[in-house]
PDB file of C-alpha atoms in Angstrom:
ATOM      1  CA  UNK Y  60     -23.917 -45.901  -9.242  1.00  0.00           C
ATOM      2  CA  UNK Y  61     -21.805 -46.786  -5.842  1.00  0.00           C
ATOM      3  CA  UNK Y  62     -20.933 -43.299  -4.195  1.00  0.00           C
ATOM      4  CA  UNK Y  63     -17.326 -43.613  -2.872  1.00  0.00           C
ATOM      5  CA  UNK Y  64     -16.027 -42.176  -0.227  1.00  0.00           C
ATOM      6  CA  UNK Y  65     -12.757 -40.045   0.248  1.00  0.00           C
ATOM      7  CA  UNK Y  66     -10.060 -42.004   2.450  1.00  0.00           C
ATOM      8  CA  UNK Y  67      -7.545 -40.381   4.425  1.00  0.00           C
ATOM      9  CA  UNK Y  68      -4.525 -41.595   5.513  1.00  0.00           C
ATOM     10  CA  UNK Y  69      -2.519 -39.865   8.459  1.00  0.00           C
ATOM     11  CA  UNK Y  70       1.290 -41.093   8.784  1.00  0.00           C
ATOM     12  CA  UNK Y  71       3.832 -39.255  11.521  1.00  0.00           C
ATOM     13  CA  UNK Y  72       7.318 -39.294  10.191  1.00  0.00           C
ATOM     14  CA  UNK Y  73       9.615 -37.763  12.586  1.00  0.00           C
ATOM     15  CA  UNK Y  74      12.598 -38.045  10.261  1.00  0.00           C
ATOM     16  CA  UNK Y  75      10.700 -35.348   7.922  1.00  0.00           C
ATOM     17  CA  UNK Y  76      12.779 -32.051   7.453  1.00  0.00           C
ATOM     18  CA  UNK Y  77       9.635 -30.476   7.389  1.00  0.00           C
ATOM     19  CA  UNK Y  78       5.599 -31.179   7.996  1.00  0.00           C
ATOM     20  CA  UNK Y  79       3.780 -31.656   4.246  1.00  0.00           C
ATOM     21  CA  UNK Y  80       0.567 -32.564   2.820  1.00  0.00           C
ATOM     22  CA  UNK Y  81      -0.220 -34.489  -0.736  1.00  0.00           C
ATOM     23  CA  UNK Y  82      -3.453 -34.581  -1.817  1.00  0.00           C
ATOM     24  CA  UNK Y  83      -4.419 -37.213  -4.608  1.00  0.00           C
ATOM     25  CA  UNK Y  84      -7.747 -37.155  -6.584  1.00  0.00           C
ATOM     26  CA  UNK Y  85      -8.898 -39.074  -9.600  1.00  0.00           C
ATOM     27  CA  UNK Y  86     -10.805 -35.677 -10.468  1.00  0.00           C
ATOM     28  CA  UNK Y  87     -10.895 -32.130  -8.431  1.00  0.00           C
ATOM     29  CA  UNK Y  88     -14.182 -32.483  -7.151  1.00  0.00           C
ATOM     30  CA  UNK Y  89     -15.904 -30.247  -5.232  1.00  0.00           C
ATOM     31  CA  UNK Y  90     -15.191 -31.721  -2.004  1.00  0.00           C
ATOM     32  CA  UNK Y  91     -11.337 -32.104  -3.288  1.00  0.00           C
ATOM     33  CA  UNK Y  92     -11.455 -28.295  -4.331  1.00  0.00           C
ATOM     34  CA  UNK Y  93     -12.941 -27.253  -0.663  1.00  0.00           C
ATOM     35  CA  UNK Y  94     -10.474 -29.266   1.238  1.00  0.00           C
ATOM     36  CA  UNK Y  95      -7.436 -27.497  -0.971  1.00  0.00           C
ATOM     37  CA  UNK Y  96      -9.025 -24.348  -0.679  1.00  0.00           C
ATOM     38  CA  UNK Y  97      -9.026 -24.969   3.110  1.00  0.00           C
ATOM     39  CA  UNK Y  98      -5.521 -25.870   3.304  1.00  0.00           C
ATOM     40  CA  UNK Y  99      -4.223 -22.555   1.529  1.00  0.00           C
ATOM     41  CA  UNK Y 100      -6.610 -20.595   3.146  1.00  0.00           C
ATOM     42  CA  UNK Y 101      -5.608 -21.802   6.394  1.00  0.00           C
ATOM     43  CA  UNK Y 102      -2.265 -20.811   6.364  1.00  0.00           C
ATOM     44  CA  UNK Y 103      -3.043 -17.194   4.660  1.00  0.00           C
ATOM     45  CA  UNK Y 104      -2.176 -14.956   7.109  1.00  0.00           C
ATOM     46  CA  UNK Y 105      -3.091 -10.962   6.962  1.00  0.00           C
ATOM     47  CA  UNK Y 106      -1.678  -8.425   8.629  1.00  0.00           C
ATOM     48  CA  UNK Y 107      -4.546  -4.744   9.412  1.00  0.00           C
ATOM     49  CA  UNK Y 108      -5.680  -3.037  12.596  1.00  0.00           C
ATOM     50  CA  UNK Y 109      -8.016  -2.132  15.299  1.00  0.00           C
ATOM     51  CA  UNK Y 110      -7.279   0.858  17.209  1.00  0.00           C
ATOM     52  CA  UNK Y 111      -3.969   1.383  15.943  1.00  0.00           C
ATOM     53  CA  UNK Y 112      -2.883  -2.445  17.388  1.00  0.00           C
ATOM     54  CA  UNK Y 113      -1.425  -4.846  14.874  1.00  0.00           C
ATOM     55  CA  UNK Y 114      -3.979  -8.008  14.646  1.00  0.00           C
ATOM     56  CA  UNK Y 115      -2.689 -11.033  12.672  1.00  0.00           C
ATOM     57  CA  UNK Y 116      -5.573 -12.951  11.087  1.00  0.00           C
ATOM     58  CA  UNK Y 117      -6.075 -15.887   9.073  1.00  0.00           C
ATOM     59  CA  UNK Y 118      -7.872 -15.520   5.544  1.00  0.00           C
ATOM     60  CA  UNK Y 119     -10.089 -18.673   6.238  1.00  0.00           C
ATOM     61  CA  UNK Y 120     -11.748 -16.018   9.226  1.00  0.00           C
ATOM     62  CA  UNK Y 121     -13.109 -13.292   6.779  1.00  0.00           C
ATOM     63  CA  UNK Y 122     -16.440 -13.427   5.454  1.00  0.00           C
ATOM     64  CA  UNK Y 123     -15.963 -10.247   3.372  1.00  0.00           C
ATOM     65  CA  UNK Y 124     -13.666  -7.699   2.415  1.00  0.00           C
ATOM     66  CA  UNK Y 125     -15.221  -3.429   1.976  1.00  0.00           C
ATOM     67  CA  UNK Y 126     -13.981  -0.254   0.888  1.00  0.00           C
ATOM     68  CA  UNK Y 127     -15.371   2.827   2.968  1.00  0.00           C
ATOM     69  CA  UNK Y 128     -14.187   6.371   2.329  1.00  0.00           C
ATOM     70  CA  UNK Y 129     -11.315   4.475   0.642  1.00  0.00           C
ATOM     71  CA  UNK Y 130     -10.268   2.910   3.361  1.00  0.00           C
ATOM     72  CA  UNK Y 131     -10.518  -1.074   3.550  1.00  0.00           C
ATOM     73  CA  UNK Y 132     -11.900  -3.208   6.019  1.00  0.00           C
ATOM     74  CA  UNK Y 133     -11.854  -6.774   6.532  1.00  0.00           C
ATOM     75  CA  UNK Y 134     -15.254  -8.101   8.104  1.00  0.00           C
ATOM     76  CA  UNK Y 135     -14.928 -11.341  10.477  1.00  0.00           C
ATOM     77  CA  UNK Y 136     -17.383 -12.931  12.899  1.00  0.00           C
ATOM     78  CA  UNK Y 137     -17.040 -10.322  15.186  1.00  0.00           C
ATOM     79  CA  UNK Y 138     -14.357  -8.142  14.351  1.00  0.00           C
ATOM     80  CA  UNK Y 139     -13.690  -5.390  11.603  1.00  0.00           C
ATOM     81  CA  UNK Y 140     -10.442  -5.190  11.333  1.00  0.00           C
ATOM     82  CA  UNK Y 141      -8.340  -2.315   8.919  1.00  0.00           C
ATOM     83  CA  UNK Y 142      -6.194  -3.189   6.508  1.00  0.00           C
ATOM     84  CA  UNK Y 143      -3.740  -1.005   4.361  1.00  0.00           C
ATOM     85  CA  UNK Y 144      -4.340  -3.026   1.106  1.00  0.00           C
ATOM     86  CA  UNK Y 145      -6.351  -1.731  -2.145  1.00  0.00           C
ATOM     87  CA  UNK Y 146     -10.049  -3.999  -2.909  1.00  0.00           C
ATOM     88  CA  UNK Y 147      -8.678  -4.678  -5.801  1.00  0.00           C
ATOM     89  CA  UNK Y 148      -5.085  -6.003  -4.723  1.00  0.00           C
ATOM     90  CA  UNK Y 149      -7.256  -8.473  -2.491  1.00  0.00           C
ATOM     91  CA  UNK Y 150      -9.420  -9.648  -4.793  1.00  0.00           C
ATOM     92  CA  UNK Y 151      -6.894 -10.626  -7.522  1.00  0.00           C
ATOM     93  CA  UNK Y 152      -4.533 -12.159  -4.972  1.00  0.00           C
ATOM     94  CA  UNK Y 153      -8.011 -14.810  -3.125  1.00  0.00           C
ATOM     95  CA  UNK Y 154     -10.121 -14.826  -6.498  1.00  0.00           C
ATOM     96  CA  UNK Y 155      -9.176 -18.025  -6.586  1.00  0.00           C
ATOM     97  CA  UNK Y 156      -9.680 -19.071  -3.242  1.00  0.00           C
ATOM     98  CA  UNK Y 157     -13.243 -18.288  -3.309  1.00  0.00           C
ATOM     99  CA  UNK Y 158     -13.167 -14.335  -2.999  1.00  0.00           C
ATOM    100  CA  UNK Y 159     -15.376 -12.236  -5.717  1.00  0.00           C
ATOM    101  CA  UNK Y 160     -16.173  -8.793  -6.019  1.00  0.00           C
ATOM    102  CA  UNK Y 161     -19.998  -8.583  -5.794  1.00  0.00           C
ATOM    103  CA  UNK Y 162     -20.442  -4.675  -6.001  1.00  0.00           C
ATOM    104  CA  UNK Y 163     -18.266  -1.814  -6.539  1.00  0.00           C
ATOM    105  CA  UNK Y 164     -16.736  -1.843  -2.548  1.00  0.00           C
ATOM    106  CA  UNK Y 165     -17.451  -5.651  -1.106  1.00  0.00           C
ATOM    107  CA  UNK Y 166     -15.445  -8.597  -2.429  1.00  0.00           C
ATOM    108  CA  UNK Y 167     -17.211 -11.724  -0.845  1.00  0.00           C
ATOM    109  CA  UNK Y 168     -15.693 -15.079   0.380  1.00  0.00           C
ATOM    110  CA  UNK Y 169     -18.287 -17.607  -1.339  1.00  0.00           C
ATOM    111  CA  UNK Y 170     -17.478 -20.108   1.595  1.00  0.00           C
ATOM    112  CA  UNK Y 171     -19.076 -17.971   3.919  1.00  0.00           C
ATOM    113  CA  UNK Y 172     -22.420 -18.041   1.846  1.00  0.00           C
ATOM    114  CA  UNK Y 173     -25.282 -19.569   3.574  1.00  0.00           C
ATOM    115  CA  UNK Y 174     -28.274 -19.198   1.021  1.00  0.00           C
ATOM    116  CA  UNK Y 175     -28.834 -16.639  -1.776  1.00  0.00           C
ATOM    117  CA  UNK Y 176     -32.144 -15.041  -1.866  1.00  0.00           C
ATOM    118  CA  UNK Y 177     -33.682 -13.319  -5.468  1.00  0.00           C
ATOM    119  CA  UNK Y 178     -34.208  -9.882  -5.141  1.00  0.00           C
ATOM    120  CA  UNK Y 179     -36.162  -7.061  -7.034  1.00  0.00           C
ATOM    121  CA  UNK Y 180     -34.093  -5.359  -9.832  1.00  0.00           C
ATOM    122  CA  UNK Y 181     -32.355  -8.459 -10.963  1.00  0.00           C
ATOM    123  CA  UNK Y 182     -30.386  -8.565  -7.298  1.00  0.00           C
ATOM    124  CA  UNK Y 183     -29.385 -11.405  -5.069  1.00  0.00           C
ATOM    125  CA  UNK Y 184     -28.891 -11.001  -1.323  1.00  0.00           C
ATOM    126  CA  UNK Y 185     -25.851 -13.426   0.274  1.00  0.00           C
ATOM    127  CA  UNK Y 186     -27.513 -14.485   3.716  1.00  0.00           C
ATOM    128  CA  UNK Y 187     -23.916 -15.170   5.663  1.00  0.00           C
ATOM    129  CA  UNK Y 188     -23.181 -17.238   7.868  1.00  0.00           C
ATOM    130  CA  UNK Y 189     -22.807 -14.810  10.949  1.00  0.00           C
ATOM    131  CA  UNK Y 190     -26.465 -13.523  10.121  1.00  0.00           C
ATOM    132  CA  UNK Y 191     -24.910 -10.862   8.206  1.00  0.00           C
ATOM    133  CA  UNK Y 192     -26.805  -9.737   4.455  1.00  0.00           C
ATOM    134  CA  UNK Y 193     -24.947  -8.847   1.315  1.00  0.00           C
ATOM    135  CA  UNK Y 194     -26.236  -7.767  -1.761  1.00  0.00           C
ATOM    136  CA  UNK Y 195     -24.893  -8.762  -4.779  1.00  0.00           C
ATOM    137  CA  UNK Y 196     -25.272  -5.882  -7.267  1.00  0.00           C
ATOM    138  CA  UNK Y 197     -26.448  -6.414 -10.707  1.00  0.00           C
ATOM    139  CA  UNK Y 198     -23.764  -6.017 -12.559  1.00  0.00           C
ATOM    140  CA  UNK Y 199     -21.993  -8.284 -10.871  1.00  0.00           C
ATOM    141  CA  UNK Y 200     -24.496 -11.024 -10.958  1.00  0.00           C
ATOM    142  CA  UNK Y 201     -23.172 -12.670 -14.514  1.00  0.00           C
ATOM    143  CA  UNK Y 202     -19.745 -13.272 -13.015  1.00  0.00           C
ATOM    144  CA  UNK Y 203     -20.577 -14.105  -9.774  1.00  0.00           C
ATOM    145  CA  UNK Y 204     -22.955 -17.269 -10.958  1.00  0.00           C
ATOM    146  CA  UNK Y 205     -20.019 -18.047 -13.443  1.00  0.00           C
ATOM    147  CA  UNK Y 206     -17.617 -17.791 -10.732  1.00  0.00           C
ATOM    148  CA  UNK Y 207     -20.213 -19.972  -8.231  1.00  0.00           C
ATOM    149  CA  UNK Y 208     -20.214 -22.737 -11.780  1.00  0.00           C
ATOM    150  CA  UNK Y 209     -16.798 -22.929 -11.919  1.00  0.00           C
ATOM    151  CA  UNK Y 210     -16.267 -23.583  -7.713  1.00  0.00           C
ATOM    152  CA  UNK Y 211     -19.350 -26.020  -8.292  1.00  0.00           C
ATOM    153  CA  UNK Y 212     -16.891 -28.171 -10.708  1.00  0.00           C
ATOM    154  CA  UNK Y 213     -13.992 -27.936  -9.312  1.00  0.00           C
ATOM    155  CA  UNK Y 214     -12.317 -24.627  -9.481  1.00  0.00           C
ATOM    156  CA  UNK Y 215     -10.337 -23.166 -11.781  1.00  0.00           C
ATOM    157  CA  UNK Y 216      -7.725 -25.838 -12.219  1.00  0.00           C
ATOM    158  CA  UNK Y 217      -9.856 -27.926 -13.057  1.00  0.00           C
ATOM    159  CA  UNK Y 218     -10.625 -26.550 -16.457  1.00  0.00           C
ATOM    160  CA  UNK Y 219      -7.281 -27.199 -17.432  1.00  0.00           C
ATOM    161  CA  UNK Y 220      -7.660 -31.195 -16.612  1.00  0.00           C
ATOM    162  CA  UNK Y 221      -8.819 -33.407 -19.238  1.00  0.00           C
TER     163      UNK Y 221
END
């Protein structure tokens, strides 16, 4: 079977009222659903603080999202930065976009993931890609690996397509 690969065409149209981007796919792939998730991600913008200064961010930058002393954080590379948001209003609004709740305060962006390591007690630690660990609690385990299926083919409009 004859891989094929995905062709991009770039066209500047000054006339346009507005910059715009069309994506065509004989199936949502994978590498279709990363790029989409990418796009939307990119232009995600969150509002929280550090030190009482405002900080705009972009979605694609967080590798996690925690409730402490319910208060929530949003974890980047380097930064933690505040947010006034519930864990629960974030995860509903990025499920979708590759964000799961993995234990009771930590909803985890899956593109951040670099390897998943077996742990004792039916666990799974999330080695990040900023060296960071997360542990995925048992009870969240089932969901997470259905959520990780689902990204695997697709995402979750995919299901829909025939």
């Amino acid at each position: 079977m004859r891989k094929t690969e995905l062709k991009v065409n770039e066209y500047q149209q000054k006339e346009l009222p507005e910059d715009r981007i069309d994506v065509y796919y004989r199936k949502k792939t994978t590498e279709v659903k990363e790029i989409l998730d990418f796009l939307r991600k990119h232009h995600q913008k969150l509002l929280g603080k550090v030190n009482d200064k405002k900080i705009i961010f972009s979605l694609q930058d967080v590798y996690y999202f925690e409730s402490v002393d319910k208060k929530t954080f949003a974890y980047l590379d380097h930064d933690v930065i505040g947010l006034d948001v519930r864990l629960q209003d974030l995860e509903h609004a990025y499920f979708e976009l590759g964000f799961i709740r993995v234990s009771k305060s930590t909803v985890l962006n899956i593109y951040k993931i670099n390897t998943l390591k077996p742990e004792i007690n039916m666990r799974v630690m999330a080695l990040l890609d900023n060296g960071e660990k997360i542990q995925i609690n048992r009870s969240y385990k089932a969901k997470f690996n259905s959520f990780l299926h689902t990204m695997s083919q697709g995402g979750f409009q995919n299901e829909a397509d025939p």
